[in-house]
Amino acid sequence: MSDRRKFVKFSLLSSAAILVGRKLFARTEINSAGGYDTVKNEPVVISTWDFGKEANAAAWEVLNKGGKALDAVENGVKVPEADPNNQSVGLGGRPDRDGRVTLDACIMDENSKCGSVACLEHIVHPISVARLVMEKTPHVMIVGDGALQFALANGFKKENLLTPKSEKEWKEWLKESKYEPQKNIENALPGGKQNHDTIGMVAMDKNGDLSGACTTSGLAYKMHGRVGDSPIIGAGLFVDNEVGAATSTGVGEEVIRIVGSHLVVELMRQGLDPESACKKAVERISNRNPEAAKQVQVGFLALNKKGQYGAFALQKGFSYAVRNGKEEKIYESQHLYP
Ligand code: ASP
């Protein structure tokens, strides 16, 4: 074969290889900062626990119309916040030891803008107050009465969040309870039910932008003024638009100690897939104090810039919901202890 013919053959083969390669790897490219640039994006939303399914449906309405991930996560988590039968988020949430329903929430967008409220009473949608903190103030976090005043000044309505069902259960709990700081009192609930749940939600929109939201009434019968991981940026939620997003649920004190969601995102930055990153964070908790870790539940959920997602928990029983163009599903998370 002449040199020229060899050259033409080689060029044709290389072009074909490049075309095939482009097709196979069309979704992502590694950018110079080590993160991913998404070339072709498929919206996706994932959230904690089974009740994440209904919340995802509300988020999906936004994503499916080409809306922003930020609007999607706010719209999504407002569903359990307004549901009086969900006793771990918003209206109907289990109260603290004094019978007060105090709510924690935070939100974070693709530009690392974030807002948070903690120990907020009387407002059904703390996530929307957190978003206003992000958009209308130079601050990140407003707590307690300051958060309530801020909400009322911005048109939110003051409401009684303690439903008859949650009040009855709290009064039942009071009969037996010792007023001591306990960080894990799951089994103290009537019927031995778990006392925790939270909605943490992360999403990617059609532009490949990520956002997240996290909202909870916190641990049932906590000390008044106790704040968990959920409203703390980096602990209960973290978003880095170059890498991915993560959120958590479970005993917030354990998550705060390892700045859990930030850790998960940083592990993904180092190349771990979402589930492996969540697993490493869970192991960090258990390595620090294995005996204590066996007594509590913590679960992490993560989404990377490629649209891959995964979760991992200390104990069996953590589930998460996924919604994208192809599926609407609830998954059982992997766990460390049997
Ligand atoms: N992480 C929440 C908190 O510690 C509660 C939960 O998710 O169960 O307040």
Coordinates of C-alpha atoms in Angstrom, one line a residue, residues 37-246:
D37 CA -19.2 19.7 31.9
T38 CA -22.4 18.1 30.9
V39 CA -22.9 18.2 27.2
K40 CA -26.3 16.6 26.9
N41 CA -28.4 16.7 30.0
E42 CA -31.2 14.6 31.3
P43 CA -33.1 16.1 34.2
V44 CA -33.4 13.9 37.3
V45 CA -34.6 14.4 40.9
I46 CA -33.9 12.2 43.9
S47 CA -35.1 12.5 47.5
T48 CA -35.0 10.7 50.8
W49 CA -37.5 8.1 52.0
D50 CA -40.6 6.7 50.3
F51 CA -42.5 9.9 50.7
G52 CA -39.9 11.4 48.3
K53 CA -42.0 9.9 45.5
E54 CA -44.8 12.5 45.8
A55 CA -42.3 15.3 46.3
N56 CA -40.4 14.1 43.3
A57 CA -43.6 14.3 41.2
A58 CA -44.0 18.0 42.1
A59 CA -40.3 18.6 41.3
W60 CA -40.6 16.7 38.0
E61 CA -43.5 19.0 36.9
V62 CA -40.9 21.8 36.9
L63 CA -38.0 19.9 35.5
N64 CA -40.1 18.3 32.7
K65 CA -41.1 21.7 31.4
G66 CA -37.5 22.7 31.2
G67 CA -37.6 24.6 34.6
K68 CA -34.7 25.3 36.9
A69 CA -33.5 22.7 39.4
L70 CA -33.8 25.4 42.2
D71 CA -37.6 25.8 41.5
A72 CA -38.0 22.1 41.2
V73 CA -36.5 21.3 44.6
E74 CA -38.5 24.0 46.3
N75 CA -41.7 22.9 44.7
G76 CA -40.9 19.3 45.5
V77 CA -40.2 19.6 49.2
K78 CA -43.3 21.8 49.8
V79 CA -45.4 18.7 49.3
P80 CA -44.4 16.9 52.5
E81 CA -44.1 20.3 54.3
A82 CA -47.8 20.9 53.7
D83 CA -48.9 17.3 54.4
P84 CA -50.4 17.0 58.0
N85 CA -49.9 13.2 57.9
N86 CA -46.2 13.5 57.4
Q87 CA -45.0 13.8 61.0
S88 CA -41.3 14.6 60.3
V89 CA -41.6 17.6 58.1
G90 CA -43.5 20.9 58.3
L91 CA -47.2 20.9 59.2
G92 CA -48.0 18.0 61.5
G93 CA -44.3 17.5 62.4
R94 CA -43.6 16.0 65.9
P95 CA -43.0 18.7 68.4
D96 CA -40.0 19.2 70.8
R97 CA -40.3 18.3 74.5
D98 CA -42.2 21.4 75.2
G99 CA -44.8 20.7 72.6
R100 CA -43.5 23.2 70.1
V101 CA -43.1 22.3 66.4
T102 CA -39.8 23.9 65.3
L103 CA -38.6 23.6 61.8
D104 CA -35.2 23.5 60.1
A105 CA -34.6 24.0 56.3
C106 CA -32.0 25.0 53.8
I107 CA -31.7 25.4 50.0
M108 CA -28.7 25.8 47.7
D109 CA -28.4 26.6 44.0
E110 CA -25.9 26.1 41.2
N111 CA -24.0 29.3 42.0
S112 CA -23.4 28.2 45.6
K113 CA -26.0 30.7 46.8
C114 CA -27.7 29.4 49.8
G115 CA -30.3 30.2 52.5
S116 CA -31.4 28.6 55.7
V117 CA -33.7 28.9 58.6
A118 CA -33.6 27.0 61.9
C119 CA -35.9 26.6 64.9
L120 CA -38.6 28.4 62.9
E121 CA -42.1 28.1 64.4
H122 CA -45.6 28.6 62.9
I123 CA -44.7 28.6 59.2
V124 CA -45.8 25.8 57.0
H125 CA -43.1 26.3 54.3
P126 CA -39.7 26.9 55.9
I127 CA -38.1 26.0 52.6
S128 CA -39.6 29.1 51.0
V129 CA -38.4 31.3 53.9
A130 CA -34.9 29.8 53.4
R131 CA -35.1 30.7 49.8
L132 CA -36.0 34.3 50.7
V133 CA -33.1 34.5 53.1
M134 CA -30.9 33.5 50.1
E135 CA -32.5 35.9 47.7
K136 CA -33.4 38.9 49.8
T137 CA -30.7 39.2 52.5
P138 CA -26.9 39.3 52.5
H139 CA -27.0 36.4 55.0
V140 CA -27.2 32.6 54.8
M141 CA -29.0 31.6 58.0
I142 CA -31.7 33.2 60.2
V143 CA -33.0 31.4 63.3
G144 CA -35.8 31.3 65.8
D145 CA -37.9 34.4 66.4
G146 CA -35.7 36.4 63.9
A147 CA -36.7 33.9 61.2
L148 CA -40.4 34.1 62.2
Q149 CA -40.3 37.9 62.1
F150 CA -38.6 37.8 58.7
A151 CA -41.2 35.3 57.4
L152 CA -44.2 37.4 58.6
A153 CA -42.7 40.6 57.2
N154 CA -42.6 38.8 53.8
G155 CA -46.2 37.8 53.8
F156 CA -46.1 34.3 55.3
K157 CA -49.1 33.3 57.4
K158 CA -48.7 32.4 61.1
E159 CA -50.3 29.0 61.7
N160 CA -50.6 26.3 64.3
L161 CA -48.5 23.4 63.1
L162 CA -49.2 21.0 66.0
T163 CA -51.9 18.7 64.7
P164 CA -54.2 16.7 67.1
K165 CA -52.4 13.5 66.1
S166 CA -48.9 14.8 66.9
E167 CA -50.2 16.5 70.1
K168 CA -51.7 13.2 71.3
E169 CA -48.5 11.3 70.6
W170 CA -46.4 13.9 72.3
K171 CA -48.6 13.8 75.5
E172 CA -48.3 10.0 75.4
W173 CA -44.5 10.3 75.2
L174 CA -44.5 12.8 78.1
K175 CA -45.9 10.2 80.5
E176 CA -42.7 8.1 80.3
S177 CA -40.1 10.5 79.2
K178 CA -37.1 11.7 81.2
Y179 CA -36.3 15.3 80.4
E180 CA -32.6 14.6 79.6
P181 CA -30.6 15.5 76.5
Q182 CA -30.7 12.3 74.4
K183 CA -29.6 12.3 70.9
N184 CA -31.3 9.1 69.8
I185 CA -34.7 8.3 71.2
E186 CA -36.2 6.5 68.3
N187 CA -37.6 3.7 70.4
A188 CA -39.4 6.1 72.7
L189 CA -42.1 6.7 70.2
P190 CA -45.4 4.8 70.8
G191 CA -45.2 1.5 68.9
G192 CA -41.4 1.7 68.7
K193 CA -41.6 3.7 65.5
Q194 CA -38.6 5.6 64.3
N195 CA -38.8 9.2 65.3
H196 CA -36.8 10.6 62.4
D197 CA -37.2 11.3 58.7
T198 CA -36.5 14.4 56.7
I199 CA -36.9 15.3 53.1
G200 CA -33.6 16.0 51.4
M201 CA -33.9 16.5 47.7
V202 CA -31.3 17.1 45.0
A203 CA -32.0 17.7 41.3
M204 CA -30.3 18.4 37.9
D205 CA -32.2 20.4 35.3
K206 CA -31.9 20.4 31.5
N207 CA -29.0 22.8 31.6
G208 CA -27.1 20.4 33.8
D209 CA -27.4 22.7 36.8
L210 CA -27.8 21.3 40.2
S211 CA -29.7 22.5 43.3
G212 CA -30.8 21.0 46.6
A213 CA -33.3 21.5 49.4
C214 CA -33.6 19.9 52.8
T215 CA -36.5 20.4 55.3
T216 CA -37.5 18.8 58.6
S217 CA -39.2 19.1 62.0
G218 CA -36.0 17.5 63.3
L219 CA -35.8 14.8 66.0
A220 CA -39.1 14.3 67.8
Y221 CA -39.1 15.5 71.4
K222 CA -35.7 17.2 71.0
M223 CA -34.7 19.8 73.6
H224 CA -36.3 23.2 72.7
G225 CA -33.8 25.1 70.5
R226 CA -32.0 22.0 69.3
V227 CA -31.0 22.3 65.7
G228 CA -29.9 19.3 63.6
D229 CA -27.9 18.9 60.4
S230 CA -30.8 19.7 58.0
P231 CA -30.5 23.5 57.9
I232 CA -26.7 23.5 58.0
I233 CA -25.1 24.0 54.6
G234 CA -22.4 21.3 54.3
A235 CA -24.0 19.0 56.8
G236 CA -27.6 18.3 55.7
L237 CA -27.1 19.6 52.2
F238 CA -24.3 20.6 49.8
V239 CA -24.2 21.5 46.1
D240 CA -21.2 22.0 44.0
N241 CA -22.3 22.6 40.4
E242 CA -19.0 21.3 39.0
V243 CA -19.2 18.0 40.9
G244 CA -22.5 17.0 42.4
A245 CA -24.9 17.4 45.3
A246 CA -25.6 15.5 48.5

